[in-house]
GROMACS .gro file of C-alpha atoms in nm:
model
  392
    1MET     CA    1   2.269  -6.155  -0.636
    2LYS     CA    2   1.994  -6.272  -0.871
    3ASN     CA    3   2.013  -6.125  -1.224
    4GLY     CA    4   2.314  -5.914  -1.129
    5PHE     CA    5   2.113  -5.695  -0.891
    6THR     CA    6   2.262  -5.492  -0.609
    7ALA     CA    7   2.073  -5.275  -0.363
    8ASP     CA    8   2.182  -4.964  -0.556
    9HIS     CA    9   2.001  -5.087  -0.866
   10TYR     CA   10   1.658  -5.036  -0.706
   11HIS     CA   11   1.674  -4.667  -0.803
   12ASP     CA   12   1.685  -4.764  -1.170
   13PHE     CA   13   1.526  -5.108  -1.198
   14PRO     CA   14   1.247  -5.292  -1.013
   15PHE     CA   15   1.350  -5.626  -0.867
   16ILE     CA   16   0.992  -5.756  -0.891
   17VAL     CA   17   0.728  -5.665  -1.149
   18ILE     CA   18   0.376  -5.784  -1.072
   19TRP     CA   19   0.112  -5.765  -1.343
   20GLU     CA   20  -0.257  -5.805  -1.264
   21VAL     CA   21  -0.347  -5.979  -1.591
   22THR     CA   22  -0.720  -5.959  -1.517
   23ARG     CA   23  -0.947  -5.850  -1.234
   24ALA     CA   24  -1.193  -6.130  -1.302
   25CYS     CA   25  -1.220  -6.387  -1.021
   26ALA     CA   26  -1.483  -6.633  -0.898
   27LEU     CA   27  -1.390  -6.590  -0.529
   28LYS     CA   28  -1.514  -6.322  -0.286
   29CYS     CA   29  -1.221  -6.291  -0.046
   30LEU     CA   30  -1.277  -6.071   0.258
   31HIS     CA   31  -0.942  -5.894   0.221
   32CYS     CA   32  -0.922  -5.860  -0.159
   33ARG     CA   33  -0.717  -5.550  -0.243
   34ALA     CA   34  -0.847  -5.568  -0.602
   35GLU     CA   35  -1.217  -5.596  -0.514
   36ALA     CA   36  -1.221  -5.859  -0.787
   37GLN     CA   37  -1.529  -5.909  -1.005
   38ARG     CA   38  -1.697  -6.199  -1.184
   39GLN     CA   39  -1.633  -6.069  -1.537
   40ALA     CA   40  -1.320  -5.929  -1.696
   41ASP     CA   41  -1.301  -5.551  -1.729
   42PRO     CA   42  -1.334  -5.463  -2.101
   43ARG     CA   43  -1.056  -5.207  -2.047
   44GLN     CA   44  -0.797  -5.467  -1.949
   45LEU     CA   45  -0.484  -5.484  -2.163
   46THR     CA   46  -0.538  -5.652  -2.498
   47TYR     CA   47  -0.308  -5.931  -2.612
   48GLY     CA   48  -0.109  -5.685  -2.823
   49GLN     CA   49  -0.074  -5.438  -2.535
   50ALA     CA   50   0.025  -5.722  -2.303
   51VAL     CA   51   0.298  -5.837  -2.542
   52LYS     CA   52   0.435  -5.482  -2.548
   53LEU     CA   53   0.442  -5.483  -2.167
   54VAL     CA   54   0.633  -5.813  -2.164
   55ASP     CA   55   0.878  -5.664  -2.415
   56GLN     CA   56   0.938  -5.366  -2.184
   57VAL     CA   57   1.004  -5.591  -1.886
   58ALA     CA   58   1.239  -5.814  -2.086
   59ALA     CA   59   1.428  -5.513  -2.224
   60MET     CA   60   1.541  -5.403  -1.876
   61GLU     CA   61   1.916  -5.429  -1.827
   62ARG     CA   62   1.856  -5.583  -1.484
   63ARG     CA   63   1.582  -5.836  -1.546
   64PRO     CA   64   1.321  -5.851  -1.271
   65LEU     CA   65   1.115  -6.141  -1.146
   66PHE     CA   66   0.783  -6.128  -1.332
   67VAL     CA   67   0.466  -6.235  -1.150
   68LEU     CA   68   0.128  -6.290  -1.317
   69THR     CA   69  -0.153  -6.226  -1.070
   70GLY     CA   70  -0.516  -6.115  -1.061
   71GLY     CA   71  -0.804  -6.147  -0.989
   72ASP     CA   72  -0.759  -6.500  -1.113
   73PRO     CA   73  -0.503  -6.523  -1.395
   74LEU     CA   74  -0.666  -6.845  -1.520
   75MET     CA   75  -0.973  -6.639  -1.617
   76ARG     CA   76  -0.767  -6.473  -1.890
   77PRO     CA   77  -0.804  -6.691  -2.205
   78ASP     CA   78  -0.463  -6.600  -2.349
   79LEU     CA   79  -0.275  -6.650  -2.021
   80PHE     CA   80  -0.056  -6.939  -2.136
   81GLU     CA   81   0.019  -6.774  -2.469
   82LEU     CA   82   0.150  -6.474  -2.277
   83ALA     CA   83   0.341  -6.699  -2.036
   84ASP     CA   84   0.498  -6.883  -2.331
   85TYR     CA   85   0.600  -6.554  -2.487
   86ALA     CA   86   0.749  -6.417  -2.163
   87ILE     CA   87   0.938  -6.735  -2.074
   88ARG     CA   88   1.031  -6.903  -2.400
   89GLU     CA   89   1.077  -6.606  -2.631
   90LYS     CA   90   1.192  -6.341  -2.384
   91GLY     CA   91   1.367  -6.553  -2.121
   92LEU     CA   92   1.194  -6.403  -1.819
   93SER     CA   93   1.160  -6.580  -1.483
   94VAL     CA   94   0.781  -6.600  -1.440
   95SER     CA   95   0.566  -6.701  -1.144
   96MET     CA   96   0.188  -6.717  -1.123
   97THR     CA   97  -0.071  -6.680  -0.846
   98PRO     CA   98  -0.403  -6.830  -0.964
   99SER     CA   99  -0.706  -6.863  -0.741
  100ALA     CA  100  -0.810  -7.208  -0.623
  101THR     CA  101  -1.118  -7.263  -0.838
  102PRO     CA  102  -1.236  -7.543  -1.069
  103ARG     CA  103  -1.013  -7.385  -1.336
  104VAL     CA  104  -0.712  -7.533  -1.156
  105THR     CA  105  -0.709  -7.865  -1.336
  106ARG     CA  106  -0.428  -8.113  -1.386
  107GLU     CA  107  -0.423  -8.001  -1.751
  108ALA     CA  108  -0.382  -7.633  -1.651
  109VAL     CA  109  -0.092  -7.722  -1.422
  110ARG     CA  110   0.065  -7.939  -1.694
  111ARG     CA  111   0.032  -7.648  -1.937
  112ALA     CA  112   0.206  -7.419  -1.686
  113LYS     CA  113   0.490  -7.667  -1.651
  114GLU     CA  114   0.531  -7.685  -2.028
  115SER     CA  115   0.561  -7.307  -2.038
  116GLY     CA  116   0.852  -7.325  -1.794
  117LEU     CA  117   0.682  -7.152  -1.504
  118SER     CA  118   0.933  -7.088  -1.223
  119ARG     CA  119   0.682  -7.115  -0.940
  120TRP     CA  120   0.310  -7.146  -0.874
  121ALA     CA  121   0.166  -6.973  -0.567
  122PHE     CA  122  -0.157  -7.070  -0.395
  123SER     CA  123  -0.319  -6.881  -0.111
  124LEU     CA  124  -0.385  -7.068   0.212
  125ASP     CA  125  -0.543  -6.860   0.487
  126GLY     CA  126  -0.640  -7.133   0.729
  127SER     CA  127  -0.516  -7.478   0.822
  128CYS     CA  128  -0.863  -7.621   0.764
  129ALA     CA  129  -1.170  -7.553   0.554
  130ASP     CA  130  -1.362  -7.370   0.827
  131ILE     CA  131  -1.115  -7.083   0.850
  132HIS     CA  132  -0.985  -7.074   0.493
  133ASP     CA  133  -1.326  -7.093   0.323
  134TYR     CA  134  -1.472  -6.823   0.546
  135PHE     CA  135  -1.180  -6.594   0.466
  136ARG     CA  136  -1.205  -6.669   0.092
  137GLY     CA  137  -1.584  -6.629   0.086
  138SER     CA  138  -1.629  -6.953  -0.109
  139PRO     CA  139  -1.718  -7.297   0.036
  140GLY     CA  140  -1.493  -7.565  -0.109
  141SER     CA  141  -1.197  -7.330  -0.167
  142TYR     CA  142  -0.978  -7.518   0.083
  143ASP     CA  143  -1.040  -7.853  -0.085
  144MET     CA  144  -0.967  -7.704  -0.429
  145THR     CA  145  -0.643  -7.555  -0.293
  146VAL     CA  146  -0.529  -7.891  -0.156
  147ARG     CA  147  -0.621  -8.061  -0.484
  148GLY     CA  148  -0.434  -7.797  -0.687
  149ILE     CA  149  -0.126  -7.839  -0.470
  150SER     CA  150  -0.138  -8.215  -0.529
  151TYR     CA  151  -0.114  -8.145  -0.903
  152LEU     CA  152   0.192  -7.924  -0.845
  153GLN     CA  153   0.351  -8.200  -0.635
  154GLU     CA  154   0.273  -8.462  -0.900
  155LEU     CA  155   0.420  -8.252  -1.183
  156GLY     CA  156   0.717  -8.117  -0.990
  157ILE     CA  157   0.640  -7.744  -0.998
  158PRO     CA  158   0.788  -7.551  -0.702
  159ILE     CA  159   0.514  -7.452  -0.458
  160GLN     CA  160   0.475  -7.115  -0.286
  161ILE     CA  161   0.206  -7.066  -0.023
  162ASN     CA  162   0.068  -6.717   0.038
  163THR     CA  163  -0.109  -6.633   0.363
  164THR     CA  164  -0.272  -6.302   0.454
  165VAL     CA  165  -0.221  -6.240   0.826
  166SER     CA  166  -0.528  -6.088   0.989
  167ASN     CA  167  -0.749  -6.119   1.292
  168TYR     CA  168  -0.932  -6.402   1.115
  169ASN     CA  169  -0.637  -6.642   1.123
  170LEU     CA  170  -0.390  -6.500   1.375
  171ALA     CA  171  -0.452  -6.788   1.614
  172ASP     CA  172  -0.412  -7.044   1.336
  173LEU     CA  173  -0.071  -6.940   1.197
  174LYS     CA  174   0.124  -7.217   1.368
  175ASN     CA  175  -0.114  -7.475   1.229
  176ILE     CA  176  -0.082  -7.323   0.881
  177ALA     CA  177   0.298  -7.341   0.911
  178ARG     CA  178   0.273  -7.716   0.980
  179VAL     CA  179   0.048  -7.763   0.678
  180VAL     CA  180   0.288  -7.562   0.459
  181GLY     CA  181   0.577  -7.780   0.572
  182GLY     CA  182   0.382  -8.096   0.496
  183MET     CA  183   0.306  -7.975   0.143
  184GLY     CA  184   0.674  -7.948   0.054
  185ALA     CA  185   0.649  -7.576  -0.024
  186VAL     CA  186   0.970  -7.391  -0.101
  187LEU     CA  187   0.842  -7.057   0.030
  188TRP     CA  188   0.581  -6.935   0.277
  189SER     CA  189   0.495  -6.577   0.187
  190LEU     CA  190   0.299  -6.389   0.454
  191PHE     CA  191   0.105  -6.077   0.357
  192PHE     CA  192   0.034  -5.853   0.656
  193LEU     CA  193  -0.304  -5.697   0.587
  194VAL     CA  194  -0.324  -5.341   0.457
  195PRO     CA  195  -0.671  -5.183   0.485
  196THR     CA  196  -0.731  -5.122   0.115
  197GLY     CA  197  -0.985  -5.271  -0.125
  198ARG     CA  198  -1.208  -5.501   0.080
  199GLY     CA  199  -0.955  -5.516   0.363
  200MET     CA  200  -1.074  -5.321   0.667
  201GLN     CA  201  -0.867  -5.157   0.941
  202ARG     CA  202  -1.053  -5.361   1.201
  203ASP     CA  203  -0.918  -5.676   1.031
  204MET     CA  204  -0.554  -5.576   1.098
  205ILE     CA  205  -0.371  -5.733   1.389
  206SER     CA  206  -0.231  -5.490   1.648
  207PRO     CA  207   0.125  -5.352   1.650
  208VAL     CA  208   0.208  -5.576   1.948
  209GLN     CA  209   0.074  -5.878   1.759
  210HIS     CA  210   0.279  -5.780   1.452
  211GLU     CA  211   0.591  -5.782   1.669
  212GLU     CA  212   0.506  -6.112   1.833
  213VAL     CA  213   0.431  -6.286   1.503
  214MET     CA  214   0.752  -6.158   1.346
  215GLN     CA  215   0.959  -6.274   1.642
  216TRP     CA  216   0.799  -6.617   1.600
  217LEU     CA  217   0.867  -6.612   1.223
  218VAL     CA  218   1.234  -6.535   1.281
  219GLU     CA  219   1.257  -6.832   1.517
  220LEU     CA  220   1.069  -7.050   1.269
  221SER     CA  221   1.289  -6.944   0.977
  222ALA     CA  222   1.596  -7.088   1.148
  223ALA     CA  223   1.459  -7.442   1.132
  224ALA     CA  224   1.168  -7.459   0.885
  225PRO     CA  225   1.210  -7.667   0.567
  226PHE     CA  226   1.081  -7.373   0.362
  227GLY     CA  227   1.184  -7.011   0.318
  228ILE     CA  228   0.985  -6.730   0.479
  229LYS     CA  229   0.907  -6.396   0.317
  230THR     CA  230   0.687  -6.109   0.433
  231THR     CA  231   0.496  -5.851   0.231
  232GLU     CA  232   0.396  -5.510   0.371
  233ALA     CA  233   0.588  -5.597   0.687
  234PRO     CA  234   0.941  -5.470   0.625
  235HIS     CA  235   1.002  -5.438   0.999
  236TYR     CA  236   1.041  -5.818   0.990
  237ARG     CA  237   1.392  -5.740   0.870
  238ARG     CA  238   1.453  -5.523   1.175
  239VAL     CA  239   1.321  -5.797   1.405
  240ALA     CA  240   1.548  -6.048   1.229
  241ALA     CA  241   1.850  -5.820   1.262
  242GLN     CA  242   1.784  -5.780   1.634
  243ALA     CA  243   1.744  -6.155   1.678
  244GLY     CA  244   2.051  -6.247   1.474
  245PRO     CA  245   2.303  -6.286   1.757
  246LEU     CA  246   2.061  -6.500   1.961
  247LEU     CA  247   1.988  -6.729   1.666
  248ALA     CA  248   2.359  -6.766   1.595
  249LEU     CA  249   2.418  -6.879   1.953
  250ARG     CA  250   2.134  -7.129   1.933
  251GLU     CA  251   2.261  -7.269   1.606
  252ARG     CA  252   2.607  -7.319   1.751
  253ALA     CA  253   2.440  -7.503   2.035
  254GLY     CA  254   2.270  -7.732   1.785
  255GLN     CA  255   1.920  -7.600   1.847
  256ALA     CA  256   1.858  -7.470   1.493
  257ALA     CA  257   1.864  -7.669   1.172
  258ARG     CA  258   2.002  -7.398   0.943
  259PRO     CA  259   2.105  -7.030   0.949
  260LEU     CA  260   1.866  -6.741   0.909
  261ASP     CA  261   1.820  -6.610   0.554
  262VAL     CA  262   1.582  -6.320   0.591
  263LEU     CA  263   1.643  -6.144   0.260
  264GLY     CA  264   1.616  -6.443   0.030
  265ARG     CA  265   1.712  -6.381  -0.330
  266ALA     CA  266   1.698  -6.002  -0.320
  267PRO     CA  267   2.013  -5.801  -0.235
  268ARG     CA  268   1.797  -5.618   0.017
  269GLY     CA  269   1.428  -5.599   0.098
  270VAL     CA  270   1.189  -5.462  -0.162
  271GLY     CA  271   0.914  -5.218  -0.072
  272ASP     CA  272   0.639  -5.013  -0.232
  273GLY     CA  273   0.799  -4.840  -0.532
  274ASP     CA  274   1.144  -4.939  -0.406
  275GLY     CA  275   1.242  -5.247  -0.603
  276PHE     CA  276   0.874  -5.328  -0.651
  277VAL     CA  277   0.622  -5.215  -0.912
  278PHE     CA  278   0.264  -5.322  -0.988
  279ILE     CA  279   0.073  -5.294  -1.316
  280SER     CA  280  -0.306  -5.313  -1.300
  281HIS     CA  281  -0.529  -5.493  -1.549
  282THR     CA  282  -0.587  -5.161  -1.729
  283GLY     CA  283  -0.217  -5.072  -1.741
  284GLU     CA  284  -0.206  -4.830  -1.448
  285VAL     CA  285   0.130  -4.844  -1.271
  286TYR     CA  286   0.137  -4.837  -0.890
  287PRO     CA  287   0.417  -4.862  -0.630
  288SER     CA  288   0.242  -5.183  -0.520
  289GLY     CA  289  -0.102  -5.338  -0.536
  290PHE     CA  290  -0.165  -5.213  -0.183
  291LEU     CA  291  -0.070  -4.849  -0.252
  292PRO     CA  292  -0.336  -4.729  -0.498
  293LEU     CA  293  -0.162  -4.416  -0.629
  294SER     CA  294  -0.132  -4.427  -1.007
  295CYS     CA  295   0.207  -4.311  -1.132
  296GLY     CA  296   0.132  -4.354  -1.503
  297ASN     CA  297  -0.005  -4.601  -1.755
  298VAL     CA  298   0.190  -4.839  -1.979
  299LYS     CA  299  -0.048  -4.758  -2.264
  300GLN     CA  300   0.105  -4.411  -2.276
  301GLN     CA  301   0.451  -4.448  -2.117
  302GLU     CA  302   0.728  -4.703  -2.090
  303LEU     CA  303   0.720  -4.896  -1.762
  304LEU     CA  304   1.081  -4.816  -1.680
  305GLU     CA  305   1.024  -4.447  -1.748
  306ILE     CA  306   0.738  -4.447  -1.500
  307TYR     CA  307   0.936  -4.639  -1.237
  308ARG     CA  308   1.237  -4.408  -1.264
  309GLY     CA  309   1.063  -4.076  -1.317
  310SER     CA  310   0.739  -4.076  -1.119
  311PRO     CA  311   0.761  -3.821  -0.833
  312VAL     CA  312   0.578  -4.067  -0.605
  313MET     CA  313   0.816  -4.352  -0.687
  314ARG     CA  314   1.120  -4.129  -0.639
  315GLU     CA  315   0.997  -4.015  -0.297
  316LEU     CA  316   0.930  -4.371  -0.190
  317ARG     CA  317   1.293  -4.461  -0.265
  318ASP     CA  318   1.431  -4.164  -0.070
  319LYS     CA  319   1.439  -4.276   0.293
  320SER     CA  320   1.552  -3.928   0.404
  321LEU     CA  321   1.194  -3.809   0.339
  322LEU     CA  322   1.034  -4.046   0.589
  323LYS     CA  323   0.845  -3.883   0.877
  324GLY     CA  324   0.778  -3.959   1.243
  325ARG     CA  325   0.943  -4.262   1.401
  326CYS     CA  326   1.035  -4.408   1.062
  327GLY     CA  327   1.218  -4.086   0.976
  328VAL     CA  328   1.457  -4.107   1.271
  329CYS     CA  329   1.480  -4.487   1.297
  330GLU     CA  330   1.827  -4.637   1.276
  331TYR     CA  331   1.676  -4.925   1.073
  332LYS     CA  332   1.509  -4.709   0.808
  333GLU     CA  333   1.746  -4.816   0.529
  334LEU     CA  334   1.695  -5.183   0.617
  335CYS     CA  335   1.322  -5.152   0.681
  336GLY     CA  336   1.159  -4.824   0.583
  337GLY     CA  337   0.815  -4.928   0.705
  338SER     CA  338   0.513  -5.019   0.496
  339ARG     CA  339   0.441  -4.715   0.283
  340ALA     CA  340   0.110  -4.871   0.174
  341ARG     CA  341  -0.011  -4.913   0.533
  342ALA     CA  342   0.103  -4.563   0.626
  343TYR     CA  343  -0.099  -4.426   0.334
  344ALA     CA  344  -0.406  -4.641   0.407
  345VAL     CA  345  -0.422  -4.540   0.773
  346THR     CA  346  -0.288  -4.181   0.771
  347GLY     CA  347  -0.327  -4.065   0.411
  348ASP     CA  348   0.047  -3.992   0.389
  349TYR     CA  349   0.277  -4.255   0.239
  350LEU     CA  350   0.580  -4.098   0.408
  351GLU     CA  351   0.439  -4.123   0.761
  352SER     CA  352   0.535  -4.388   1.017
  353ASP     CA  353   0.411  -4.741   0.966
  354PRO     CA  354   0.124  -4.771   1.220
  355ALA     CA  355   0.188  -5.145   1.262
  356CYS     CA  356   0.539  -5.098   1.403
  357LEU     CA  357   0.591  -5.038   1.775
  358TYR     CA  358   0.970  -5.001   1.768
  359VAL     CA  359   1.102  -4.692   1.948
  360PRO     CA  360   1.412  -4.560   1.767
  361ALA     CA  361   1.720  -4.474   1.969
  362ALA     CA  362   1.680  -4.108   1.870
  363MET     CA  363   1.346  -4.094   2.051
  364LEU     CA  364   1.462  -4.252   2.378
  365PRO     CA  365   1.571  -4.044   2.678
  366ARG     CA  366   1.944  -3.974   2.680
  367THR     CA  367   1.983  -4.197   2.987
  368ALA     CA  368   1.820  -4.495   2.814
  369PRO     CA  369   2.037  -4.775   2.676
  370ARG     CA  370   2.110  -4.773   2.304
  371PRO     CA  371   2.005  -4.878   2.044
  372GLY     CA  372   1.625  -4.839   2.039
  373ARG     CA  373   1.387  -5.094   2.177
  374SER     CA  374   1.066  -5.279   2.111
  375LEU     CA  375   0.786  -5.261   2.362
  376PRO     CA  376   0.748  -5.583   2.564
  377GLY     CA  377   0.503  -5.834   2.427
  378HIS     CA  378   0.412  -6.196   2.482
  379PRO     CA  379   0.535  -6.497   2.285
  380TYR     CA  380   0.300  -6.569   1.995
  381ARG     CA  381   0.077  -6.867   2.067
  382ALA     CA  382  -0.186  -7.049   1.862
  383ALA     CA  383  -0.522  -7.039   2.041
  384GLY     CA  384  -0.888  -6.966   1.981
  385ASP     CA  385  -0.968  -7.040   1.617
  386ALA     CA  386  -0.697  -7.304   1.607
  387ASP     CA  387  -0.934  -7.525   1.806
  388ARG     CA  388  -1.170  -7.530   1.506
  389CYS     CA  389  -0.905  -7.722   1.312
  390GLY     CA  390  -0.825  -7.976   1.581
  391SER     CA  391  -0.547  -7.980   1.832
  392PRO     CA  392  -0.234  -7.773   1.745
   0.00000   0.00000   0.00000
């Protein structure tokens, strides 16, 4: 258990705190939940307000992981001063997710290493420039990403690769996985698109495709040289739990390189407002960056007070309030569905996750075998756009 966390602590402390240090960004990504802009918002937290936020995070009895995101964090002039303060003076474990722009220089990466940054995350949404640059809305983004990763490799900073799964790159995921492995990344973090910000519902993959990709990810996780994590796809944990016995048999037969570790460092999965909290550039506190319901502002309230006391946050942590299939699902404590996607599609954050096709045992006819079941799908295969990057 990292930082002394147990699953019970999620009611009192977030496991991950993500702070959008600025909304400024030079890229024009198709899916951007922040709808980032070229210039910084004059209302963004000042240096003094930011220091107070860091103090609040560091004062938590159970210290969370602290992630600096954006926009593009490198467009905030005092970024490394704040990172120094959080890491060196307050002892926080800090990661950063800058955009791949000309600001990612060897000097910037060296400065991050000097600060003691735990991990640097780059986004990679295609295995080649054609797909990635189209998705990111900026020609040359792929090449800048590869160059930035070479600096991380040279300076020995652990690499995390983030990929947003959508209809634009569904067919290219296997190729991306090979690229991630070749980069020596420690973690591949897949964000399953939520239609918020610039992300559109038509860009989401179907429920059947969600299931197929997650089944493939579970298989991949048993042998890949990097860890695998999903965001806004908590039913990956249900898919992994269902596949556990099969993977164990394969490993005993020598067909898998290492055992499945689906939960990673957390004692259990984190979800919107449940072990996870997001602070915007102006100090607004949200259950996540994909669930745009403000629960308070750190300019007026303590972060921990908002996390513990917000009616929205409290409801999100109470799985007995879930509705529809999620409400009767035998995996609701393990999974709980994406509350952000439920809100984006239905307007109700307690409704069923529209990307999950699992039928809970409670909804099957009495004569049906137990437990519940997933609808039949087809094995995930790379095709279509993958051809634009060469042979798989």
